[in-house]
Amino acid sequence: MPRPALVALRRHLPILDWAGRYDRNAFSSDLLAAVIVTIMLIPQSLAYALLAGLPAEMGLYASILPLVAYAIFGTSRALSVGPVAVVSLMTAVAIGNLGLSDPAQIAAAAIALAFLSGLMLIAMGLLRLGFLANFLSHPVIAGFITASGILIAASQLRHILGVDAGGHNLPEILAALGRALPQTNLPTLLIGLGALGFLFWVRRGLKPLLIRSGLRVRLADMLAKAGPVAAIVATVALAWGLGLEARGVAIVGAVPQGVPPLGLPAFDIGLWAQLAGSAALISVIGFVESVSVAQTLAAKRRQRIVPDQELVGLGAANIAASVSGGYPVTGGFARSVVNFDAGAETPAAGAFTALGILLAALFLTPALYFLPKATLAATIIVAVLSLVDFSVLRRSWAYDRADFAAVATTIAVTLGIGVEAGVSAGVALSILLHLYRSSRPHIAEVGLVPGTQHFRNVNRHRVLTAPELLTVRVDESLYFANARFLEDYLAARVARDPAIRNVVLMCSAVNEIDLSALESLEAINHRLLDAGIRFHLSEVKGPVMDRLERSDLLDALSGQVFLSQFDAFAALTPPAQDAPRATTA
Amino acid sequence: MPRPALVALRRHLPILDWAGRYDRNAFSSDLLAAVIVTIMLIPQSLAYALLAGLPAEMGLYASILPLVAYAIFGTSRALSVGPVAVVSLMTAVAIGNLGLSDPAQIAAAAIALAFLSGLMLIAMGLLRLGFLANFLSHPVIAGFITASGILIAASQLRHILGVDAGGHNLPEILAALGRALPQTNLPTLLIGLGALGFLFWVRRGLKPLLIRSGLRVRLADMLAKAGPVAAIVATVALAWGLGLEARGVAIVGAVPQGVPPLGLPAFDIGLWAQLAGSAALISVIGFVESVSVAQTLAAKRRQRIVPDQELVGLGAANIAASVSGGYPVTGGFARSVVNFDAGAETPAAGAFTALGILLAALFLTPALYFLPKATLAATIIVAVLSLVDFSVLRRSWAYDRADFAAVATTIAVTLGIGVEAGVSAGVALSILLHLYRSSRPHIAEVGLVPGTQHFRNVNRHRVLTAPELLTVRVDESLYFANARFLEDYLAARVARDPAIRNVVLMCSAVNEIDLSALESLEAINHRLLDAGIRFHLSEVKGPVMDRLERSDLLDALSGQVFLSQFDAFAALTPPAQDAPRATTA
């Protein structure tokens, strides 16, 4: 194979990096990690399918082939992909928007959503559009995850109460719960509260207890992760033994036994068009979550992940989900950390986990018949409440009010209107605030520090100026969002001061001048000339000057381009005023 | 009145600035300008109403009260507001979106559009949101105006041919014209081509002729501006004398005679919701056009305009249009220049123009009965073809490919899909490209220039470095769009080079660090620490440092914050390697 093709192949098939060196040691480490992650992933897969409004087996299917696909195409050694809470909620919302009621259509829509999301992720990866994820600022993500956690927990309360009460946002969910409260099913409530209490105790109380009784910290940690499995076993036994189904306790019921159903998703352009927006949001949110987990874990072993290839890996995982009866997946935080801590060395651990889940799908599903939905809801609630963290509000308030506004808006809109509106509002607002800020750059009028060649702000330093010379330094690149600001500033400044004959724009902080800013400079030049004022530039950086030389500005410029501001000052201060006036504002 | 209230009043009522000093000289200058602008504005008002798909009198009404309102609230001394080509086209599109056929409903929608646009402009002015207009980069505006000019000219061809052929974009218009071609009305075509030929000759040939025959340049210019009036008089006479209406020539017909009908627009929340998006686009486009004309003219006399107050002035003009049977207005380029050149000294010239148009509405309308629509169409075509200027494509290609992409997209989408999609696509793309560019800032690895305390790019200069010390300088403020880029860059860089023990981030070009970037720095710090590397900062600017001190980063930092990069280099280069290796890459 020619070398460039080989390089491209290695880039897009990271498995080639590690598969050749795979040995017995790595195998045993990966196998142990896989067993632990499998035990954790089975209840999660079932629970998140419930959260997405899908049959339980789709959660299992989404945890088999996607893991194999990621093992081939992904660059993180420890990332564990599969159904996760936030993406499951977003899947529920996306499908809810369609207003379907036929379970087969709902499943088909989830499969189409995974397919679209996979295509988008792969396209973004191949076109190197991973930078799009940067539009989600950290505070927006933090606010979105926190608000989603609250929404998810609230949406699961109906399973704890055993009532029917849906909604897309917090007011809707709470109102529906309020209306449905009188219909609460007591046995369901007891099971739900019992599972909740047990799972919280496992998190908070069991681990310290195990450590005190002599277990090693890591083993205690692993055992605590098996809590949900214990809750499932216990409540299945209860529901079966006490015949709780007859008492109105909602159970999972018949789960098909066997391998995932393979097949291409139906080509339905109308459905795809309706799902495209949701698929894009799910892709970006999933990618951002996944890549930040992957990067944190890779750094611990001084490995590296390649963000654009991660897009391909996650895209392949979603395509795999869609062709095997699953729904959108991404890299999960909790399970990736468990995978890492359990010693996973290569993505093969993910493939072994897939094998574990496949065995569950083949042999365990009959045992899930009596599983109360309340148990799964309790699993979800305990898992997502760890996502809820309002400290970002306090931190952003203290650090940067613009970030605070973005995070507060994201949380408020997500809770009050819904997840898609929330994340969109947060992204739009943070971009708007950034553009607003850079549209009003810091502009300082500067003068010469006596005895030096330095120029500093006339408002902060004792400097020399001349009445007919105005020198301004703009502390930002010039581009469309601030070009007009500079025009307005200079127009107002020279209108106020009839003595001015020369204006120098000091460009030491200008890394770029785009066409809008170029035309603003041309307009400033013409307008100043109309008012009898010459316009000069100083300290223009090399690359900026290269570009200006390709334009007409330098020919039309009424003044000069000075290499240094000191040259400009020396040339433009008239000899009659050899001792310029000192200002100390 | 308390002083702050007086200041606020003066700010929002610029008329108080000049009315007190108004004298006989200013009066006679303003009156002369008003007469000339009135002669120019009458045919334009009728023609642009036709372009907007509205009855001719609405064009006149939009040229009376709005001028008075702007004279009170506007800050430009020379701006002439009224119906303009691009805003008339956008009005036609906005109303076309509603799918109305009843003329009364169409007129009501145009009135509502002016009202909404007025409210939005005033709100933007009072909230100081004028910066929103900065989102329209110069190339996007230039491309949009050019493409709109083509669309407008194409849309008027049906009146020249005397056929019925509409459309929202160029393919639709051309297809409709092609289908309608066989129905061409010959007398209409002759009138239209005659008027077109005459008007082009007036523009290109008459003025030089008049100058050669001894007229002063300015007078020749003014006479040439009266060309459309001559075309109207001649074709009205023709249509009346030859009874062309009976031969199928479309004429303006009965135009109501009298003062504009005063009244508040009907409160129709459903209609307003449908029109809100269009009103926002019209407001922003109108404001940008208007403010750039106003600023150009103000500079010539060293006056200043106040952009936020201009929003209030234009908003008041649109409210005035809506309460007096008009439609959306803004400051027109051609007529403002005429007004300025004719010697207008204060906004009173606008009020006198309003009086002129009022007289026309009172006494001239019967004479307009036989005015062929083909004449108005010819007026529009000649006026808008001067807007068409593809040179922005060449200039942007030569100067900046990102700007070229934005302008090419704007033109293509405006022509191919429509005006609203075109301007939206241009704005979105230019913001996206800007964020993309600043999301990949220039990052240089730097070393010490021997014998100095300066640090320069290792790839460009012969500098001293040390294998266990990596120093990078990032040439951009750090914010959400590039925070992850820096994370990825450093993760990849240290993964490649196991010798590194210390990383210094040189912040001399960092004007700002937002919360996302702060968290990225925290993540970088933690990840480097996990890999056994200490992370340092150097040359952090004062305001950035103030803010960092309010965060936890400095406490958690594994390394130090050095005042200068030289201090960092001196402290972090181990004594054993007193003579660091020199690189010349």
XYZ file of C-alpha atoms in Angstrom, chain B residues 22 213 231 549:
4
model
C -32.198 78.226 13.656
C -23.315 73.844 -22.797
C -40.196 60.698 -17.850
C -6.972 35.913 41.700
